[in-house]
Amino acid sequence: MLSPRIIDDLQAVTAADWDALHDGSTPFVSHAFLSGLEQHGCLRPDWGWLPRHITLWRGNELVAAAPGYLKFNSHGEFVFDHAWANAYARAGLEYYPKWLGGVPYSPVTGPRLLARNDADRAALLAAILEHAAAEELSSAHINFHLPAESVLFGPGWLARTDVQFQWQRQPQWQDFDDFLAAMDHKHRKNIRQERAKVARAGIRFVVRHGDEASADELRAMHGFYVQTFAEYGNSPALTLPFLRHLAQRMPRQLVLFLALQDKEPIAGALCLRGNDTLYGRYWGGATLPGLHFETCYYQGIDYCLREGLQRFEPGAQGEHKLARGFLPTQVRSHHWVAHPQFREALHEWCAREREDVAGYARALARHSPFKPEATAP
């Protein structure tokens, strides 16, 4: 007999019990990452994030869990449903609060229904819908889930797709020169010129894992992150104590790329590392020709090639990534809407959106920077 429990503080669950439900291939659903967001001031209620993790128990044994949040806006989700909220408002209905299954501020594909078997995952989905109905929520959303989890969603769930730009290693690529050799002349030349500009400026790079980064380096990286958000008029969610938490609790999964000029850090990129994938999350620093591309993309590709990683996901959006070897890749989400008339209308809306996204991906693929004989899948 399975019994559901709503957890509003992940400290109520041991790390061992939570992490036994996933394979550890991605850092973002780990107890250390998710509980760190809660402990260190990254999920402020006035920003619309309240932890509401849905769990299933067999007696005292945790058998399934969905990291989730009660949301009062759509900030930090990266699957945009503002049009849905506006349609609700025009009809005189309340779209918020809603329930979101996902990872705050992280448009990263990974497991969302944490369990050891599909039967428990199906039961977890049922518990999610029961919670949404009991709380009279407008909707439930599960963002950036694994492709394999798609088959678990019943016909009442609406499927959405989008495109991200991701790098995938090819077997013949042993170093950066091999990667460049697979590109056509125009794109290969452009990347070499961008890297040369950075080198001529006297900038060199250091890579620091969490257990290698000094207190000053962590502080500098957080400062670059805050600077970027300030420049765009946004509020930075991640705190310096959270960054220190990652360095301590996930020492080899936190990866910083720091650009030094005259031995002082002037820019940096904050990444997390999974079993076979590097995830680019945040960047900031000086505005110099080529520095953004070198710090955010080329250093990461170099790292993947050295470390034997197979994929590099540098974050959401950005068609400029295509010319630098990041190809269009489909990402998925599923959505349940309580209101039957809205659900029917959104079913047709999502079908049209999937067609549009597929056409967009095909158009992007025609502009691949790789030679036809060396095109990455």
GROMACS .gro file of C-alpha atoms in nm:
model
  377
    1MET     CA    1   0.000   0.000   0.000
    2LEU     CA    2   0.148   0.333  -0.112
    3SER     CA    3   0.074   0.651   0.080
    4PRO     CA    4   0.149   1.001  -0.052
    5ARG     CA    5   0.316   1.271   0.155
    6ILE     CA    6   0.378   1.634   0.064
    7ILE     CA    7   0.725   1.749   0.172
    8ASP     CA    8   0.786   2.123   0.205
    9ASP     CA    9   1.140   2.091   0.342
   10LEU     CA   10   1.375   1.840   0.182
   11GLN     CA   11   1.565   1.811   0.507
   12ALA     CA   12   1.273   1.593   0.619
   13VAL     CA   13   1.406   1.323   0.383
   14THR     CA   14   1.754   1.176   0.417
   15ALA     CA   15   1.993   1.225   0.128
   16ALA     CA   16   2.047   0.848   0.109
   17ASP     CA   17   1.674   0.776   0.072
   18TRP     CA   18   1.619   1.051  -0.187
   19ASP     CA   19   1.926   0.974  -0.396
   20ALA     CA   20   1.848   0.602  -0.403
   21LEU     CA   21   1.559   0.689  -0.638
   22HIS     CA   22   1.777   0.813  -0.926
   23ASP     CA   23   2.097   0.695  -1.092
   24GLY     CA   24   2.304   1.002  -1.008
   25SER     CA   25   2.379   1.079  -1.372
   26THR     CA   26   2.264   1.441  -1.335
   27PRO     CA   27   2.340   1.663  -1.035
   28PHE     CA   28   2.021   1.870  -1.051
   29VAL     CA   29   1.782   1.623  -0.886
   30SER     CA   30   2.027   1.527  -0.614
   31HIS     CA   31   1.935   1.593  -0.253
   32ALA     CA   32   2.243   1.813  -0.214
   33PHE     CA   33   2.144   2.045  -0.499
   34LEU     CA   34   1.772   2.073  -0.425
   35SER     CA   35   1.807   2.102  -0.047
   36GLY     CA   36   2.086   2.357  -0.095
   37LEU     CA   37   1.846   2.583  -0.285
   38GLU     CA   38   1.607   2.566   0.008
   39GLN     CA   39   1.866   2.610   0.281
   40HIS     CA   40   2.057   2.900   0.131
   41GLY     CA   41   1.794   3.153   0.032
   42CYS     CA   42   1.750   3.075  -0.339
   43LEU     CA   43   1.376   3.001  -0.327
   44ARG     CA   44   1.220   3.318  -0.193
   45PRO     CA   45   0.840   3.299  -0.158
   46ASP     CA   46   0.806   3.651  -0.299
   47TRP     CA   47   0.962   3.516  -0.619
   48GLY     CA   48   0.687   3.257  -0.640
   49TRP     CA   49   0.867   2.939  -0.529
   50LEU     CA   50   0.735   2.724  -0.243
   51PRO     CA   51   0.870   2.366  -0.215
   52ARG     CA   52   0.595   2.106  -0.250
   53HIS     CA   53   0.774   1.779  -0.320
   54ILE     CA   54   0.534   1.492  -0.379
   55THR     CA   55   0.650   1.160  -0.237
   56LEU     CA   56   0.516   0.805  -0.209
   57TRP     CA   57   0.590   0.578   0.084
   58ARG     CA   58   0.548   0.210   0.153
   59GLY     CA   59   0.542   0.215   0.528
   60ASN     CA   60   0.860   0.399   0.625
   61GLU     CA   61   1.029   0.337   0.289
   62LEU     CA   62   1.045   0.618   0.034
   63VAL     CA   63   0.964   0.457  -0.304
   64ALA     CA   64   0.898   0.756  -0.533
   65ALA     CA   65   0.942   1.133  -0.537
   66ALA     CA   66   0.884   1.428  -0.767
   67PRO     CA   67   1.074   1.747  -0.685
   68GLY     CA   68   0.803   2.009  -0.706
   69TYR     CA   69   0.699   2.361  -0.620
   70LEU     CA   70   0.384   2.560  -0.569
   71LYS     CA   71   0.421   2.849  -0.813
   72PHE     CA   72   0.263   3.192  -0.801
   73ASN     CA   73   0.417   3.304  -1.129
   74SER     CA   74   0.615   3.141  -1.412
   75HIS     CA   75   0.951   3.293  -1.322
   76GLY     CA   76   1.256   3.070  -1.365
   77GLU     CA   77   1.081   2.782  -1.546
   78PHE     CA   78   1.192   2.826  -1.912
   79VAL     CA   79   0.880   2.654  -2.047
   80PHE     CA   80   0.678   2.961  -2.123
   81ASP     CA   81   0.307   2.953  -2.035
   82HIS     CA   82   0.241   3.326  -2.001
   83ALA     CA   83  -0.012   3.305  -2.286
   84TRP     CA   84  -0.201   3.042  -2.089
   85ALA     CA   85  -0.206   3.262  -1.778
   86ASN     CA   86  -0.327   3.558  -1.984
   87ALA     CA   87  -0.606   3.350  -2.137
   88TYR     CA   88  -0.718   3.243  -1.789
   89ALA     CA   89  -0.717   3.607  -1.674
   90ARG     CA   90  -0.928   3.716  -1.974
   91ALA     CA   91  -1.180   3.446  -1.882
   92GLY     CA   92  -1.193   3.573  -1.523
   93LEU     CA   93  -1.015   3.264  -1.387
   94GLU     CA   94  -0.707   3.225  -1.169
   95TYR     CA   95  -0.409   3.047  -1.327
   96TYR     CA   96  -0.188   3.078  -1.018
   97PRO     CA   97  -0.105   2.901  -0.800
   98LYS     CA   98  -0.005   2.598  -1.002
   99TRP     CA   99   0.221   2.301  -0.928
  100LEU     CA  100   0.553   2.261  -1.110
  101GLY     CA  101   0.761   1.946  -1.122
  102GLY     CA  102   1.111   2.047  -1.215
  103VAL     CA  103   1.434   2.209  -1.099
  104PRO     CA  104   1.427   2.582  -1.020
  105TYR     CA  105   1.611   2.808  -1.264
  106SER     CA  106   1.751   2.505  -1.451
  107PRO     CA  107   1.628   2.426  -1.803
  108VAL     CA  108   1.815   2.095  -1.793
  109THR     CA  109   1.675   1.761  -1.906
  110GLY     CA  110   1.677   1.491  -1.641
  111PRO     CA  111   1.458   1.250  -1.445
  112ARG     CA  112   1.152   1.411  -1.291
  113LEU     CA  113   0.963   1.103  -1.167
  114LEU     CA  114   1.213   0.951  -0.928
  115ALA     CA  115   1.143   0.583  -0.862
  116ARG     CA  116   1.290   0.239  -0.916
  117ASN     CA  117   1.021   0.115  -1.158
  118ASP     CA  118   0.752   0.244  -1.392
  119ALA     CA  119   0.468   0.121  -1.172
  120ASP     CA  120   0.580   0.353  -0.894
  121ARG     CA  121   0.630   0.634  -1.144
  122ALA     CA  122   0.274   0.590  -1.269
  123ALA     CA  123   0.149   0.596  -0.911
  124LEU     CA  124   0.350   0.913  -0.855
  125LEU     CA  125   0.181   1.081  -1.152
  126ALA     CA  126  -0.156   0.985  -1.007
  127ALA     CA  127  -0.054   1.138  -0.673
  128ILE     CA  128   0.044   1.460  -0.850
  129LEU     CA  129  -0.302   1.489  -1.006
  130GLU     CA  130  -0.469   1.406  -0.674
  131HIS     CA  131  -0.270   1.683  -0.507
  132ALA     CA  132  -0.360   1.933  -0.779
  133ALA     CA  133  -0.729   1.847  -0.748
  134ALA     CA  134  -0.730   1.852  -0.367
  135GLU     CA  135  -0.564   2.196  -0.361
  136GLU     CA  136  -0.788   2.324  -0.645
  137LEU     CA  137  -0.485   2.419  -0.851
  138SER     CA  138  -0.530   2.529  -1.211
  139SER     CA  139  -0.266   2.295  -1.346
  140ALA     CA  140   0.035   2.071  -1.296
  141HIS     CA  141   0.349   2.087  -1.510
  142ILE     CA  142   0.652   1.862  -1.544
  143ASN     CA  143   0.934   2.034  -1.728
  144PHE     CA  144   1.244   1.900  -1.904
  145HIS     CA  145   1.174   1.536  -1.825
  146LEU     CA  146   1.359   1.244  -1.981
  147PRO     CA  147   1.239   1.118  -2.322
  148ALA     CA  148   1.179   0.776  -2.165
  149GLU     CA  149   0.933   0.928  -1.917
  150SER     CA  150   0.703   1.047  -2.199
  151VAL     CA  151   0.525   0.712  -2.224
  152LEU     CA  152   0.404   0.740  -1.864
  153PHE     CA  153   0.181   1.042  -1.926
  154GLY     CA  154  -0.182   0.960  -1.999
  155PRO     CA  155  -0.407   1.128  -2.258
  156GLY     CA  156  -0.509   1.399  -2.011
  157TRP     CA  157  -0.155   1.541  -2.018
  158LEU     CA  158  -0.057   1.793  -2.287
  159ALA     CA  159   0.281   1.737  -2.453
  160ARG     CA  160   0.504   2.031  -2.542
  161THR     CA  161   0.844   2.038  -2.712
  162ASP     CA  162   1.111   2.298  -2.761
  163VAL     CA  163   1.464   2.323  -2.902
  164GLN     CA  164   1.790   2.372  -2.719
  165PHE     CA  165   2.139   2.386  -2.867
  166GLN     CA  166   2.365   2.109  -2.738
  167TRP     CA  167   2.709   1.974  -2.821
  168GLN     CA  168   2.761   1.603  -2.870
  169ARG     CA  169   3.100   1.442  -2.898
  170GLN     CA  170   3.179   1.227  -3.198
  171PRO     CA  171   3.401   0.915  -3.167
  172GLN     CA  172   3.677   1.060  -3.385
  173TRP     CA  173   3.715   1.378  -3.177
  174GLN     CA  174   4.011   1.345  -2.942
  175ASP     CA  175   4.089   1.716  -2.901
  176PHE     CA  176   3.969   2.062  -3.005
  177ASP     CA  177   4.153   2.045  -3.337
  178ASP     CA  178   3.961   1.729  -3.427
  179PHE     CA  179   3.637   1.905  -3.340
  180LEU     CA  180   3.730   2.202  -3.562
  181ALA     CA  181   3.835   1.972  -3.845
  182ALA     CA  182   3.478   1.845  -3.870
  183MET     CA  183   3.353   2.198  -3.947
  184ASP     CA  184   3.338   2.377  -4.279
  185HIS     CA  185   3.605   2.637  -4.353
  186LYS     CA  186   3.392   2.942  -4.265
  187HIS     CA  187   3.295   2.828  -3.919
  188ARG     CA  188   3.635   2.680  -3.839
  189LYS     CA  189   3.802   3.010  -3.931
  190ASN     CA  190   3.555   3.213  -3.724
  191ILE     CA  191   3.617   3.008  -3.410
  192ARG     CA  192   3.995   3.030  -3.450
  193GLN     CA  193   3.970   3.407  -3.489
  194GLU     CA  194   3.754   3.439  -3.178
  195ARG     CA  195   3.996   3.233  -2.972
  196ALA     CA  196   4.295   3.430  -3.107
  197LYS     CA  197   4.141   3.762  -2.995
  198VAL     CA  198   4.117   3.634  -2.640
  199ALA     CA  199   4.473   3.500  -2.643
  200ARG     CA  200   4.610   3.830  -2.780
  201ALA     CA  201   4.445   4.012  -2.490
  202GLY     CA  202   4.671   3.817  -2.256
  203ILE     CA  203   4.388   3.616  -2.105
  204ARG     CA  204   4.447   3.265  -1.977
  205PHE     CA  205   4.205   3.023  -1.816
  206VAL     CA  206   4.201   2.805  -1.509
  207VAL     CA  207   3.952   2.528  -1.435
  208ARG     CA  208   3.846   2.481  -1.077
  209HIS     CA  209   3.631   2.201  -0.939
  210GLY     CA  210   3.450   2.273  -0.617
  211ASP     CA  211   3.720   2.121  -0.398
  212GLU     CA  212   3.988   2.320  -0.582
  213ALA     CA  213   3.825   2.663  -0.579
  214SER     CA  214   3.943   2.911  -0.319
  215ALA     CA  215   3.706   3.131  -0.120
  216ASP     CA  216   3.814   3.427  -0.332
  217GLU     CA  217   3.747   3.239  -0.656
  218LEU     CA  218   3.398   3.139  -0.542
  219ARG     CA  219   3.331   3.499  -0.441
  220ALA     CA  220   3.456   3.625  -0.778
  221MET     CA  221   3.236   3.379  -0.969
  222HIS     CA  222   2.931   3.480  -0.770
  223GLY     CA  223   3.013   3.845  -0.837
  224PHE     CA  224   3.027   3.780  -1.213
  225TYR     CA  225   2.690   3.605  -1.192
  226VAL     CA  226   2.532   3.893  -0.999
  227GLN     CA  227   2.680   4.144  -1.246
  228THR     CA  228   2.520   3.969  -1.543
  229PHE     CA  229   2.178   3.968  -1.381
  230ALA     CA  230   2.212   4.336  -1.290
  231GLU     CA  231   2.302   4.424  -1.648
  232TYR     CA  232   1.978   4.264  -1.769
  233GLY     CA  233   1.769   4.415  -1.490
  234ASN     CA  234   1.694   4.079  -1.328
  235SER     CA  235   1.725   3.960  -0.969
  236PRO     CA  236   1.993   3.695  -0.906
  237ALA     CA  237   1.845   3.395  -0.725
  238LEU     CA  238   2.157   3.198  -0.636
  239THR     CA  239   2.338   3.313  -0.323
  240LEU     CA  240   2.706   3.294  -0.237
  241PRO     CA  241   2.630   3.052   0.051
  242PHE     CA  242   2.462   2.823  -0.204
  243LEU     CA  243   2.772   2.832  -0.423
  244ARG     CA  244   2.985   2.745  -0.120
  245HIS     CA  245   2.740   2.465  -0.043
  246LEU     CA  246   2.788   2.319  -0.392
  247ALA     CA  247   3.165   2.337  -0.353
  248GLN     CA  248   3.145   2.145  -0.025
  249ARG     CA  249   2.867   1.896  -0.096
  250MET     CA  250   2.925   1.841  -0.470
  251PRO     CA  251   3.300   1.905  -0.494
  252ARG     CA  252   3.368   1.732  -0.825
  253GLN     CA  253   3.039   1.823  -0.989
  254LEU     CA  254   3.084   2.198  -0.958
  255VAL     CA  255   3.313   2.324  -1.236
  256LEU     CA  256   3.428   2.686  -1.275
  257PHE     CA  257   3.605   2.828  -1.580
  258LEU     CA  258   3.784   3.146  -1.475
  259ALA     CA  259   3.941   3.393  -1.718
  260LEU     CA  260   4.252   3.561  -1.575
  261GLN     CA  261   4.420   3.880  -1.690
  262ASP     CA  262   4.731   3.988  -1.502
  263LYS     CA  263   4.657   3.697  -1.265
  264GLU     CA  264   4.320   3.846  -1.167
  265PRO     CA  265   3.985   3.687  -1.259
  266ILE     CA  266   3.793   3.907  -1.502
  267ALA     CA  267   3.520   3.662  -1.612
  268GLY     CA  268   3.390   3.319  -1.533
  269ALA     CA  269   3.143   3.046  -1.622
  270LEU     CA  270   2.970   2.829  -1.364
  271CYS     CA  271   2.895   2.474  -1.475
  272LEU     CA  272   2.783   2.148  -1.321
  273ARG     CA  273   2.901   1.807  -1.427
  274GLY     CA  274   2.705   1.483  -1.456
  275ASN     CA  275   2.829   1.136  -1.538
  276ASP     CA  276   2.876   1.208  -1.908
  277THR     CA  277   2.748   1.563  -1.952
  278LEU     CA  278   2.867   1.915  -1.873
  279TYR     CA  279   2.591   2.165  -1.797
  280GLY     CA  280   2.664   2.534  -1.851
  281ARG     CA  281   2.459   2.747  -1.616
  282TYR     CA  282   2.584   3.103  -1.559
  283TRP     CA  283   2.848   3.343  -1.682
  284GLY     CA  284   2.960   3.699  -1.623
  285GLY     CA  285   3.256   3.933  -1.646
  286ALA     CA  286   3.437   4.180  -1.864
  287THR     CA  287   3.316   4.272  -2.211
  288LEU     CA  288   3.603   4.188  -2.444
  289PRO     CA  289   3.597   4.055  -2.802
  290GLY     CA  290   3.544   3.679  -2.802
  291LEU     CA  291   3.555   3.643  -2.424
  292HIS     CA  292   3.195   3.527  -2.382
  293PHE     CA  293   3.229   3.254  -2.644
  294GLU     CA  294   3.564   3.136  -2.509
  295THR     CA  295   3.450   3.128  -2.147
  296CYS     CA  296   3.105   2.978  -2.200
  297TYR     CA  297   3.156   2.745  -2.496
  298TYR     CA  298   3.511   2.672  -2.607
  299GLN     CA  299   3.652   2.612  -2.260
  300GLY     CA  300   3.362   2.376  -2.191
  301ILE     CA  301   3.413   2.183  -2.516
  302ASP     CA  302   3.785   2.156  -2.438
  303TYR     CA  303   3.698   2.024  -2.093
  304CYS     CA  304   3.458   1.762  -2.232
  305LEU     CA  305   3.719   1.640  -2.478
  306ARG     CA  306   3.984   1.611  -2.206
  307GLU     CA  307   3.754   1.451  -1.952
  308GLY     CA  308   3.580   1.207  -2.187
  309LEU     CA  309   3.234   1.366  -2.147
  310GLN     CA  310   2.990   1.303  -2.429
  311ARG     CA  311   2.758   1.604  -2.411
  312PHE     CA  312   2.765   1.973  -2.329
  313GLU     CA  313   2.435   2.149  -2.259
  314PRO     CA  314   2.509   2.523  -2.234
  315GLY     CA  315   2.159   2.636  -2.136
  316ALA     CA  316   1.837   2.751  -2.299
  317GLN     CA  317   1.793   2.947  -2.622
  318GLY     CA  318   2.061   3.118  -2.828
  319GLU     CA  319   2.080   3.054  -3.204
  320HIS     CA  320   2.438   3.189  -3.196
  321LYS     CA  321   2.537   2.856  -3.038
  322LEU     CA  322   2.467   2.674  -3.365
  323ALA     CA  323   2.767   2.829  -3.541
  324ARG     CA  324   2.986   2.710  -3.254
  325GLY     CA  325   2.899   2.342  -3.279
  326PHE     CA  326   2.584   2.318  -3.067
  327LEU     CA  327   2.310   2.151  -3.268
  328PRO     CA  328   1.931   2.170  -3.221
  329THR     CA  329   1.807   1.911  -2.974
  330GLN     CA  330   1.448   1.848  -2.868
  331VAL     CA  331   1.345   1.899  -2.504
  332ARG     CA  332   1.011   1.792  -2.357
  333SER     CA  333   0.751   1.882  -2.099
  334HIS     CA  334   0.401   1.764  -2.006
  335HIS     CA  335   0.113   1.967  -1.864
  336TRP     CA  336  -0.220   1.888  -1.702
  337VAL     CA  337  -0.490   2.156  -1.695
  338ALA     CA  338  -0.789   2.118  -1.467
  339HIS     CA  339  -1.041   2.323  -1.665
  340PRO     CA  340  -1.188   2.089  -1.932
  341GLN     CA  341  -1.260   2.358  -2.194
  342PHE     CA  342  -0.917   2.513  -2.156
  343ARG     CA  343  -0.758   2.168  -2.168
  344GLU     CA  344  -0.931   2.094  -2.499
  345ALA     CA  345  -0.830   2.427  -2.651
  346LEU     CA  346  -0.471   2.387  -2.532
  347HIS     CA  347  -0.458   2.036  -2.678
  348GLU     CA  348  -0.493   2.187  -3.025
  349TRP     CA  349  -0.256   2.474  -2.935
  350CYS     CA  350   0.015   2.229  -2.824
  351ALA     CA  351  -0.025   2.020  -3.140
  352ARG     CA  352   0.034   2.328  -3.356
  353GLU     CA  353   0.328   2.430  -3.141
  354ARG     CA  354   0.492   2.087  -3.181
  355GLU     CA  355   0.458   2.117  -3.559
  356ASP     CA  356   0.613   2.464  -3.551
  357VAL     CA  357   0.901   2.349  -3.330
  358ALA     CA  358   0.971   2.051  -3.558
  359GLY     CA  359   0.983   2.281  -3.859
  360TYR     CA  360   1.213   2.521  -3.675
  361ALA     CA  361   1.450   2.235  -3.586
  362ARG     CA  362   1.459   2.119  -3.949
  363ALA     CA  363   1.539   2.472  -4.066
  364LEU     CA  364   1.818   2.501  -3.810
  365ALA     CA  365   1.967   2.167  -3.913
  366ARG     CA  366   2.016   2.303  -4.266
  367HIS     CA  367   2.259   2.557  -4.118
  368SER     CA  368   2.482   2.309  -3.940
  369PRO     CA  369   2.845   2.427  -3.919
  370PHE     CA  370   2.971   2.075  -3.980
  371LYS     CA  371   3.077   1.928  -4.313
  372PRO     CA  372   2.811   1.696  -4.454
  373GLU     CA  373   3.033   1.390  -4.402
  374ALA     CA  374   3.103   1.487  -4.039
  375THR     CA  375   2.763   1.607  -3.924
  376ALA     CA  376   2.690   1.524  -3.563
  377PRO     CA  377   2.350   1.362  -3.504
   0.00000   0.00000   0.00000
